[in-house]
PDB file of C-alpha atoms in Angstrom:
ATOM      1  CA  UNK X   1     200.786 348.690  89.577  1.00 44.00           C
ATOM      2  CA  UNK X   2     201.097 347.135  86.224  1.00 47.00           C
ATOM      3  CA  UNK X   3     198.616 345.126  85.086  1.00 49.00           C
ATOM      4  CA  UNK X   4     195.630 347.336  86.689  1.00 56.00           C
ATOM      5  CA  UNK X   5     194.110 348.995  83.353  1.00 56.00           C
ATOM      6  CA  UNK X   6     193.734 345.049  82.161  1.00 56.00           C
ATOM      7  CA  UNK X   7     192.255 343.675  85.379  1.00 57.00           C
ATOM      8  CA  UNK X   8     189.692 347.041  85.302  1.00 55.00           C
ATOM      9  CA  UNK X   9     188.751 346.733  81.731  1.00 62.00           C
ATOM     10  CA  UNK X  10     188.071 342.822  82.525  1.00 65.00           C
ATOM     11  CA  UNK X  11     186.105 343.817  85.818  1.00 71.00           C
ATOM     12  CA  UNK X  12     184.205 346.621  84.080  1.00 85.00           C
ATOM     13  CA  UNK X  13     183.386 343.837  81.151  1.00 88.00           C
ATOM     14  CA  UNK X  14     182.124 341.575  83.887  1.00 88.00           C
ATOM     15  CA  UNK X  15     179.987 344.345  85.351  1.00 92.00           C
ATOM     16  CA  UNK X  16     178.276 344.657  81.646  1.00 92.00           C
ATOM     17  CA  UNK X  17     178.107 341.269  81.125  1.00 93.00           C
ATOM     18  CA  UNK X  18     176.183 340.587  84.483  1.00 94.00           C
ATOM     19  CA  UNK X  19     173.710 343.548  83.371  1.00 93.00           C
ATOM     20  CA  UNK X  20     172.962 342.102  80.091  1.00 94.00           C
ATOM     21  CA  UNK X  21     171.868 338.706  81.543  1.00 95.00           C
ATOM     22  CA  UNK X  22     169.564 340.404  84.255  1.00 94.00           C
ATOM     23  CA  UNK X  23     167.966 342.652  81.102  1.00 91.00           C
ATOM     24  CA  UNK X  24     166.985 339.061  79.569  1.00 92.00           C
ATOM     25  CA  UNK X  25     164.534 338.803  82.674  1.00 89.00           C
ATOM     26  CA  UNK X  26     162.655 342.036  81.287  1.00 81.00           C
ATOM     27  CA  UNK X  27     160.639 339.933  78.884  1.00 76.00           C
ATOM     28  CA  UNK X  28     161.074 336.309  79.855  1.00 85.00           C
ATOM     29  CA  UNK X  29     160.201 334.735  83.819  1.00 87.00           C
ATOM     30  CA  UNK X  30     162.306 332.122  83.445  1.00 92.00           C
ATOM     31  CA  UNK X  31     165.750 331.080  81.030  1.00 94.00           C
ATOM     32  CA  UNK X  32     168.031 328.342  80.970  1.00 95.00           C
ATOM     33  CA  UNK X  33     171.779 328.749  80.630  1.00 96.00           C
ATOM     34  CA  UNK X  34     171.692 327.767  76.897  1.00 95.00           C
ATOM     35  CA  UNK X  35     168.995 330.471  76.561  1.00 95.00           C
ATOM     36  CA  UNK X  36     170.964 333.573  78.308  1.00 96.00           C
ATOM     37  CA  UNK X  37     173.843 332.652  76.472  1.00 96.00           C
ATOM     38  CA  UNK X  38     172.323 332.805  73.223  1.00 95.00           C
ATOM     39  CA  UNK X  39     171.121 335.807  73.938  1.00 94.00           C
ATOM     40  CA  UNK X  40     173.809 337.403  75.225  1.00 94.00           C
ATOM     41  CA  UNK X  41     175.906 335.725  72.265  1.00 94.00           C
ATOM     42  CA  UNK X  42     178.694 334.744  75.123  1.00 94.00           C
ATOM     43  CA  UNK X  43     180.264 330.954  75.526  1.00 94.00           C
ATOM     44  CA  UNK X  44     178.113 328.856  78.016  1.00 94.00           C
ATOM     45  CA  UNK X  45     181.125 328.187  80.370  1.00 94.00           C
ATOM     46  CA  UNK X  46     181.460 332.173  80.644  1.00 94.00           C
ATOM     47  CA  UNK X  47     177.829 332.666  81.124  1.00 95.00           C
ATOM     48  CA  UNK X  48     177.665 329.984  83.639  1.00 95.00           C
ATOM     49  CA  UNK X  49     180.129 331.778  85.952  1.00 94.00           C
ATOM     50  CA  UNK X  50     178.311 335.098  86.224  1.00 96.00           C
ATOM     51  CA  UNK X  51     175.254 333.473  86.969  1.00 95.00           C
ATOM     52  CA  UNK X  52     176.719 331.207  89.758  1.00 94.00           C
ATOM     53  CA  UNK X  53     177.877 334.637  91.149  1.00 94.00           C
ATOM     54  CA  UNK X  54     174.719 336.503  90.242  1.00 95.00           C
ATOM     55  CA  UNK X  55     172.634 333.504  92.273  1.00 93.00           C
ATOM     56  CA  UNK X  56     175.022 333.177  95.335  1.00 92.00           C
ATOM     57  CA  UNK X  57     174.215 337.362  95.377  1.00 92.00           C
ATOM     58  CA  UNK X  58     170.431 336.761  95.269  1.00 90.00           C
ATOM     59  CA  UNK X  59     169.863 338.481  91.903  1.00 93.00           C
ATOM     60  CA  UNK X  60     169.247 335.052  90.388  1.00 94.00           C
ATOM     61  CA  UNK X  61     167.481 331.706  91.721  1.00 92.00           C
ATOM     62  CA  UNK X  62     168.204 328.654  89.757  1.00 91.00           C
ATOM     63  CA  UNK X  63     165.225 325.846  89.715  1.00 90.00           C
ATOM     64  CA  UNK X  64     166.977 322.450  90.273  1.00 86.00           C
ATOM     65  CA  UNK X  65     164.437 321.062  88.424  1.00 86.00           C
ATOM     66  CA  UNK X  66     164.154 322.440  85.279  1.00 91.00           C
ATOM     67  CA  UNK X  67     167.735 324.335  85.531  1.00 92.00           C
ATOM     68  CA  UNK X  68     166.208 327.246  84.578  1.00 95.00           C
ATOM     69  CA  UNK X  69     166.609 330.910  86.034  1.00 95.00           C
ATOM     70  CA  UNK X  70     164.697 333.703  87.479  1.00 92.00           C
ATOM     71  CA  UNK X  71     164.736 336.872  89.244  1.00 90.00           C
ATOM     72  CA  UNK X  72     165.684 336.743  92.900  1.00 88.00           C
ATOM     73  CA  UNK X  73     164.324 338.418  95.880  1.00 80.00           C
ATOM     74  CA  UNK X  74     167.359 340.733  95.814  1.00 85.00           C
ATOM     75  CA  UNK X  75     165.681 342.554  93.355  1.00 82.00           C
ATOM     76  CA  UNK X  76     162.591 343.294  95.014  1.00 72.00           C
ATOM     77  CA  UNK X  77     164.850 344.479  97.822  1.00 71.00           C
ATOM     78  CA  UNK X  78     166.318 347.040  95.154  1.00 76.00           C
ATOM     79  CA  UNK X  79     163.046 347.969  93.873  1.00 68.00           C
ATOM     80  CA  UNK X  80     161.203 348.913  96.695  1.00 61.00           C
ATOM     81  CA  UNK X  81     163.328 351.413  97.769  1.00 62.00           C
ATOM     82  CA  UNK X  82     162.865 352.697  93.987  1.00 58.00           C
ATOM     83  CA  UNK X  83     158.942 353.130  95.017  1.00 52.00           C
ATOM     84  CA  UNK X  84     159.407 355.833  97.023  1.00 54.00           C
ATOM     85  CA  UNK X  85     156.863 358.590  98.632  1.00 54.00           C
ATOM     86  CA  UNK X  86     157.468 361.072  94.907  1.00 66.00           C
ATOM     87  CA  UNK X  87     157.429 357.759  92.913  1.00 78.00           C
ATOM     88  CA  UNK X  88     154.978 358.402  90.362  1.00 85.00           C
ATOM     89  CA  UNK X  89     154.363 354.594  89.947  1.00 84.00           C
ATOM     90  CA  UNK X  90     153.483 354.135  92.924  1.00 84.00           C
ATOM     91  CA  UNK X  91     151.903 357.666  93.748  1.00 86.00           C
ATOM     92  CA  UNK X  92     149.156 357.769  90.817  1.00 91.00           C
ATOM     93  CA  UNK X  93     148.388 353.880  91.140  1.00 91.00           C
ATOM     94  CA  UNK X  94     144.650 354.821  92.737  1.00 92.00           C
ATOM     95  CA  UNK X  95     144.035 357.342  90.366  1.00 94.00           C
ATOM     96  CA  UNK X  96     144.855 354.850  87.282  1.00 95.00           C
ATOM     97  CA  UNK X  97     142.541 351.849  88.592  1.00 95.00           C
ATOM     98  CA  UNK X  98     139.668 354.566  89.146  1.00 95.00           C
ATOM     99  CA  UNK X  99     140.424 355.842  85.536  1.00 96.00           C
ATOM    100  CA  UNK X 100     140.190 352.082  84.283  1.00 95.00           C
ATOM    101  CA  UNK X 101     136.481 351.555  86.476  1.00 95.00           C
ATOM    102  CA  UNK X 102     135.388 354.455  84.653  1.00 95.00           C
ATOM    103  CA  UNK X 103     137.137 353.436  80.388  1.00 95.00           C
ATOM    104  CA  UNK X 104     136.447 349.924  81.369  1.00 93.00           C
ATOM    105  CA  UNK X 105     140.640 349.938  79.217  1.00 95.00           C
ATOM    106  CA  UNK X 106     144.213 349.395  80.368  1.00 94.00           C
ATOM    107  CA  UNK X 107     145.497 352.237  81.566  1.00 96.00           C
ATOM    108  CA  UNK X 108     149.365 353.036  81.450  1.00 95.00           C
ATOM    109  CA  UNK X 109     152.291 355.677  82.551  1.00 96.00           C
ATOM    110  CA  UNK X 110     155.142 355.792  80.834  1.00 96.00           C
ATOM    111  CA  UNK X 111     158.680 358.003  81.204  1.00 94.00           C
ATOM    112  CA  UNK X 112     161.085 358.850  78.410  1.00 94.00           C
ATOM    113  CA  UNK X 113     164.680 356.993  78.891  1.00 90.00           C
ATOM    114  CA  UNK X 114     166.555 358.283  75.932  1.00 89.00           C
ATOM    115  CA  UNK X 115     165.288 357.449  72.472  1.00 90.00           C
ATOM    116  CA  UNK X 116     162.345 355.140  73.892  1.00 92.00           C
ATOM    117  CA  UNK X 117     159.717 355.295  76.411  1.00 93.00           C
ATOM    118  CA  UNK X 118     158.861 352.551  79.195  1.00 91.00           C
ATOM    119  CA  UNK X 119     155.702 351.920  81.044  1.00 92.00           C
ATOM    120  CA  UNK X 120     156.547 352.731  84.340  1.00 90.00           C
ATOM    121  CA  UNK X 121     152.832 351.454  85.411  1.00 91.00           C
ATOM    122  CA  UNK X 122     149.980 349.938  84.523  1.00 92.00           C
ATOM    123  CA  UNK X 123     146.199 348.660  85.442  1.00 92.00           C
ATOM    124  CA  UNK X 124     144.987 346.326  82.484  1.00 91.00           C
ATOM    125  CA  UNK X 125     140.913 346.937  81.629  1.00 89.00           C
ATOM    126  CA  UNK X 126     138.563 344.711  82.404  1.00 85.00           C
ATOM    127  CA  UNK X 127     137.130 343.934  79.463  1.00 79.00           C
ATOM    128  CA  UNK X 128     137.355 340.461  77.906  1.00 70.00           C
ATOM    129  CA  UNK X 129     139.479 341.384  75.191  1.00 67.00           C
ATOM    130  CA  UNK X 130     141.908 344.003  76.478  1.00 65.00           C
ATOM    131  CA  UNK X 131     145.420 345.374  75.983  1.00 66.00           C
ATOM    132  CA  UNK X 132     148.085 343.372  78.119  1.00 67.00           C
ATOM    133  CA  UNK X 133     150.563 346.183  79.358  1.00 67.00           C
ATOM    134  CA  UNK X 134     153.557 344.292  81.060  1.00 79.00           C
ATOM    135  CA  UNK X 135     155.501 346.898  82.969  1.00 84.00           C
ATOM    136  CA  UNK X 136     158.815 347.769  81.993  1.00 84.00           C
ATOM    137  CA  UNK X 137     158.169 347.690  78.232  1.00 85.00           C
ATOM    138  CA  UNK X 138     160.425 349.717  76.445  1.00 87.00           C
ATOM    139  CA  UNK X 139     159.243 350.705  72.954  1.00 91.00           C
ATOM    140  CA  UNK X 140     160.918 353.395  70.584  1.00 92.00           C
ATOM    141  CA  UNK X 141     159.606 357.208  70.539  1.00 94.00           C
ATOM    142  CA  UNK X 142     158.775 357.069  66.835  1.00 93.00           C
ATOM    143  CA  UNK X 143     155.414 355.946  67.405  1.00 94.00           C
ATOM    144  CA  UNK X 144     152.665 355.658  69.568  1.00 95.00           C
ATOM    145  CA  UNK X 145     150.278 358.091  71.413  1.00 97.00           C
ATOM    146  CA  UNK X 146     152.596 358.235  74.502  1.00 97.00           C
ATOM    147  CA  UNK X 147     156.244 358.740  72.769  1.00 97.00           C
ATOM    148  CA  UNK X 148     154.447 361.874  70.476  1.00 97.00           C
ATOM    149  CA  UNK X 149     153.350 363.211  74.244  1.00 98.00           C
ATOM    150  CA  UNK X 150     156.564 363.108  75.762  1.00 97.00           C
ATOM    151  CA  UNK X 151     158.125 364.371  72.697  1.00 97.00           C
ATOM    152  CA  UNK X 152     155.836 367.328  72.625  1.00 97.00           C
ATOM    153  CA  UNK X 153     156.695 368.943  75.794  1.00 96.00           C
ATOM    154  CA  UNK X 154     160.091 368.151  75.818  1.00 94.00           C
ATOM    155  CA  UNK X 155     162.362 371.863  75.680  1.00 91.00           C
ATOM    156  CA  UNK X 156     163.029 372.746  72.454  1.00 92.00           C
ATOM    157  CA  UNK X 157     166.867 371.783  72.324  1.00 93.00           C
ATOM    158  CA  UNK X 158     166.352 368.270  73.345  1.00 92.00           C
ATOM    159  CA  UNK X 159     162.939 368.036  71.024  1.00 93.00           C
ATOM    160  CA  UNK X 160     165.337 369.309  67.857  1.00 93.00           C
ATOM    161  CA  UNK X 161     168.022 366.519  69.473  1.00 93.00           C
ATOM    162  CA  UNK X 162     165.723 363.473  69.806  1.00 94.00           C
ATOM    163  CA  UNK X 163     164.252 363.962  65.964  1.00 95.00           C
ATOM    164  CA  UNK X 164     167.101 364.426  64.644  1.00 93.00           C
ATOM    165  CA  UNK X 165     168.360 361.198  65.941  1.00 92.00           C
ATOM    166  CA  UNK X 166     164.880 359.072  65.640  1.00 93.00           C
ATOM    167  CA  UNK X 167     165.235 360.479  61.719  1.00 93.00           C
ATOM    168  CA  UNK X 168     168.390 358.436  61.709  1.00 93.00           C
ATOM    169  CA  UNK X 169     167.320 355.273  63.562  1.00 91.00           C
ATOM    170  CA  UNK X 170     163.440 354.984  62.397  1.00 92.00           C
ATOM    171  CA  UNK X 171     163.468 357.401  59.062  1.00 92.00           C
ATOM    172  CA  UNK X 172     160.696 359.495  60.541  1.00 93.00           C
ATOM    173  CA  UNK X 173     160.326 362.745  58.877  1.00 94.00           C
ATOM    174  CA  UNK X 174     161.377 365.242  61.076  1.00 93.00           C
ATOM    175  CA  UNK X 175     159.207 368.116  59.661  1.00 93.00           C
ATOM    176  CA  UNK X 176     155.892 366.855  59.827  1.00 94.00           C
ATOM    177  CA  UNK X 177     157.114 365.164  62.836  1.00 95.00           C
ATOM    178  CA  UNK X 178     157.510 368.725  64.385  1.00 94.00           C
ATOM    179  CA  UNK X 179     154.157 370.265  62.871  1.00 95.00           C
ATOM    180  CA  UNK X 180     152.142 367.119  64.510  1.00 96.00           C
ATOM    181  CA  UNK X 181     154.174 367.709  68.025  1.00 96.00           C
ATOM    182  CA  UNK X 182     152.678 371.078  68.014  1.00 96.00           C
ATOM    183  CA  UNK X 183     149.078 370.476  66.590  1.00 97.00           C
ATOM    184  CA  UNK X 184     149.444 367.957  69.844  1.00 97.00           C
ATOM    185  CA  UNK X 185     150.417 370.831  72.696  1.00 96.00           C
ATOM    186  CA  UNK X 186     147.652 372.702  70.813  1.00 96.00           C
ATOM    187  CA  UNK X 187     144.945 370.155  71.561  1.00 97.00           C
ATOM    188  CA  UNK X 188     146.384 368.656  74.825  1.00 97.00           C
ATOM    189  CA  UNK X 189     146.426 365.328  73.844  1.00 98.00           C
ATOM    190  CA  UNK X 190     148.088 362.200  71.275  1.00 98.00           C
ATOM    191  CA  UNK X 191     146.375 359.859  69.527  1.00 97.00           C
ATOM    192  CA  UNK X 192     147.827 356.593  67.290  1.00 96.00           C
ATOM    193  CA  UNK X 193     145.656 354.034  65.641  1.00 96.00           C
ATOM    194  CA  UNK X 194     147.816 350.992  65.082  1.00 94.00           C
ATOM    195  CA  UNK X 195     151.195 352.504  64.591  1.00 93.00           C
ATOM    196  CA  UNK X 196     152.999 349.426  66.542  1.00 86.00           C
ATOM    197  CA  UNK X 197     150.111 346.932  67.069  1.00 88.00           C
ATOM    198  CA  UNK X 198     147.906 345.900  64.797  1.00 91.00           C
ATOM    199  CA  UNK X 199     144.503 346.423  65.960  1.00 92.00           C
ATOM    200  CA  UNK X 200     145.510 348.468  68.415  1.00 93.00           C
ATOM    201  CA  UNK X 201     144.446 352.049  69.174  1.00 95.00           C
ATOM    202  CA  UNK X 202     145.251 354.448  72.009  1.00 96.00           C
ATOM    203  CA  UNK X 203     145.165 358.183  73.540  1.00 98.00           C
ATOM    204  CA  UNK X 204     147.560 360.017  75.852  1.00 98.00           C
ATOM    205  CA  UNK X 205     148.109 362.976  77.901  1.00 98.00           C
ATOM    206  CA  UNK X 206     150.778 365.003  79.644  1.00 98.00           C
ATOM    207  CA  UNK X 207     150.753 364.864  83.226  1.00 97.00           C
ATOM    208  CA  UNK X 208     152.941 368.030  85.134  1.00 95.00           C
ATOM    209  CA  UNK X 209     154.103 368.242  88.373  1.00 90.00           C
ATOM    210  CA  UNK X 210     153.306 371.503  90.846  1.00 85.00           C
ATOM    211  CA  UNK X 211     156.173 373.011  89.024  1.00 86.00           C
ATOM    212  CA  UNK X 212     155.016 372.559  85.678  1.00 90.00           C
ATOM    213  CA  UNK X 213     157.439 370.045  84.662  1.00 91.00           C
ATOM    214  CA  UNK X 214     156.221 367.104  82.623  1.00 94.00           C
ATOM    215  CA  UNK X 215     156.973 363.854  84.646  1.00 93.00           C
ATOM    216  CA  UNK X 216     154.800 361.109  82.602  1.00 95.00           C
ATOM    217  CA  UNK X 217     152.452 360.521  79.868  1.00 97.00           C
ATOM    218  CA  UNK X 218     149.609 358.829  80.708  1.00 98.00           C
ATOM    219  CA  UNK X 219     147.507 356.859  78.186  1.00 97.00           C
ATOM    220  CA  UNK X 220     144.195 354.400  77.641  1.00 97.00           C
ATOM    221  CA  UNK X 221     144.928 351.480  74.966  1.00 95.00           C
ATOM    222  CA  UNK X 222     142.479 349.118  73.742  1.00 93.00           C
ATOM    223  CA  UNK X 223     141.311 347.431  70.477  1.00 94.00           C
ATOM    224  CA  UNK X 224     140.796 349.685  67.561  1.00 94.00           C
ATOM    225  CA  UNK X 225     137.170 348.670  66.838  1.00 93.00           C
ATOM    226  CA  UNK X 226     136.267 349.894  70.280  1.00 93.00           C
ATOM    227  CA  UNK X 227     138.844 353.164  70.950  1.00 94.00           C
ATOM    228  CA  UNK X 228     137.427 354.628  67.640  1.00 96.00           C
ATOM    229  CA  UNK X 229     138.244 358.830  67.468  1.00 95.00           C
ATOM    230  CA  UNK X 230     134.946 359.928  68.163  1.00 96.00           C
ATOM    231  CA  UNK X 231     135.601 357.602  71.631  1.00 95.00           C
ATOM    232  CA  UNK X 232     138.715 358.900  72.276  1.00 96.00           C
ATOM    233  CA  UNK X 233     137.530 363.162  71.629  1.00 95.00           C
ATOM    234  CA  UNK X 234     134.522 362.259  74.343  1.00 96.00           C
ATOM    235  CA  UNK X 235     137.554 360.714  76.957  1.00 97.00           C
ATOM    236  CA  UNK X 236     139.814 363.454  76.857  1.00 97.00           C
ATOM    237  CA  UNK X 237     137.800 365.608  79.069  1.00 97.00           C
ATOM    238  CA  UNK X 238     138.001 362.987  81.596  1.00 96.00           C
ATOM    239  CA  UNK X 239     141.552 362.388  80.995  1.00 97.00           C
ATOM    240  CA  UNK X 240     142.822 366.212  81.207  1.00 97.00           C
ATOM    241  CA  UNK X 241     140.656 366.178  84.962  1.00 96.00           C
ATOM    242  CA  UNK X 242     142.933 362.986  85.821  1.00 96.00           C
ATOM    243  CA  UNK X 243     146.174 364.153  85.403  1.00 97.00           C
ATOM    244  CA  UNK X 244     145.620 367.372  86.236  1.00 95.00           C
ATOM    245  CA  UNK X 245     144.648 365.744  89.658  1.00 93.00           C
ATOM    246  CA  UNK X 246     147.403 363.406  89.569  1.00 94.00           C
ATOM    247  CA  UNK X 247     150.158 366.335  88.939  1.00 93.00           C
ATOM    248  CA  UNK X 248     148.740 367.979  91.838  1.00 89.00           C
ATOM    249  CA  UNK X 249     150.081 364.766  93.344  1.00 86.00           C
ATOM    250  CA  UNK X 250     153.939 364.816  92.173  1.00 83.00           C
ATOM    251  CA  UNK X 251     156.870 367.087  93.485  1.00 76.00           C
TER     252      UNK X 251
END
């Protein structure tokens, strides 16, 4: 038995290790081994054995032309079993592309993970300058119209948690951080005029579930110039009718 803590802690380290070169995908289509490992900050020779395993599994295809990795068709396997029948993602897709037909702008859902929010979906406008959306985005809950939505109607014990910490990590002020959160459940909707992009503008609302529970935010992003306030006051009608019909939708 001796000897087991060491070879767990090493397996466990291998486990993370793996993880953090399949998270460099999330932003990149394709990384050579000199690449991961610099991002990962581990030795090549290291790096080069967990992606040998991580290929041989199917999470990883190597080009033997340019050397370079991407994502394997293992994870497609994984992720359409995560698009199931309640997935929201998959569930609200029609009502999102109808949405952008009608705002002509990208249309996006995102979730709260912690102390950020991802975009769990999204249907870029079809305008000829638009907002790109990539899914899977991850950006922090200190700004933009989406993160002040899922803040808003979060219970207030994990509301009081979440500022508390974004105070530490971003320096947000917590109290007029609170008095906009409620100024936002009093309206129904978010608004944010280039708090992370430049030139970038964009509204949100809650959508609930049957039960009342708030399962995404969903939000309309576009250039500044053309999502000006007025703009955004004459969508929210529109918006409130969409996820209320899109709630209707989710368990």
């Amino acid at each position: 038995m001796e000897g087991q803590p060491s070879e767990k802690k090493s397996t466990v380290r291998a486990v993370e290790r793996s993880l953090d070169i399949l998270m460099c995908f999330v932003d990149e289509t394709e990384l050579s081994l000199t690449e991961i490992a610099k991002r990962i900050a581990l030795h090549k020779s290291t790096v080069f054995r967990l992606l040998h395993t991580l290929e041989q599994k199917g999470f990883l295809i190597r080009n033997p032309e340019t050397e370079k990795y991407r994502l394997g068709y293992r994870i497609w396997e994984l992720s359409s079993n995560l698009m199931g029948l309640n997935d929201p993602a998959t569930l609200l897709l029609p009502e999102m592309e109808q949405l952008r037909d009608l705002l002509g702008e990208t249309i996006s859902l995102y979730v709260r993970d912690g102390y950020e929010r991802i975009r769990i979906q999204s249907v870029e406008g079809n305008q000829s300058i638009r907002r790109v959306a990539p899914i899977g985005a991850r950006m922090p809950l200190s700004v933009g119209a989406s993160s002040k939505i899922l803040l808003a109607y979060e219970d207030l014990i994990t509301k009081e948690s979440l500022l508390k910490q974004l105070e530490t990590l971003y320096g947000i002020n917590t109290n007029l951080f609170k008095q906009l959160l409620e100024k936002i459940k009093q309206n129904g909707y978010a608004t944010s005029f280039e708090e992370r992009e430049t030139g970038a503008a964009a509204i949100s609302v809650p959508i609930f579930n049957r039960s009342g529970k708030l399962v995404a935010a969903l939000s309309v992003s576009g250039p500044i110039n053309r999502l000006t306030l007025t703009k955004m006051k004459e969508m929210v009608p529109i918006l409130k009718e969409t996820a209320l019909n899109m709630g209707k939708k989710v368990r």
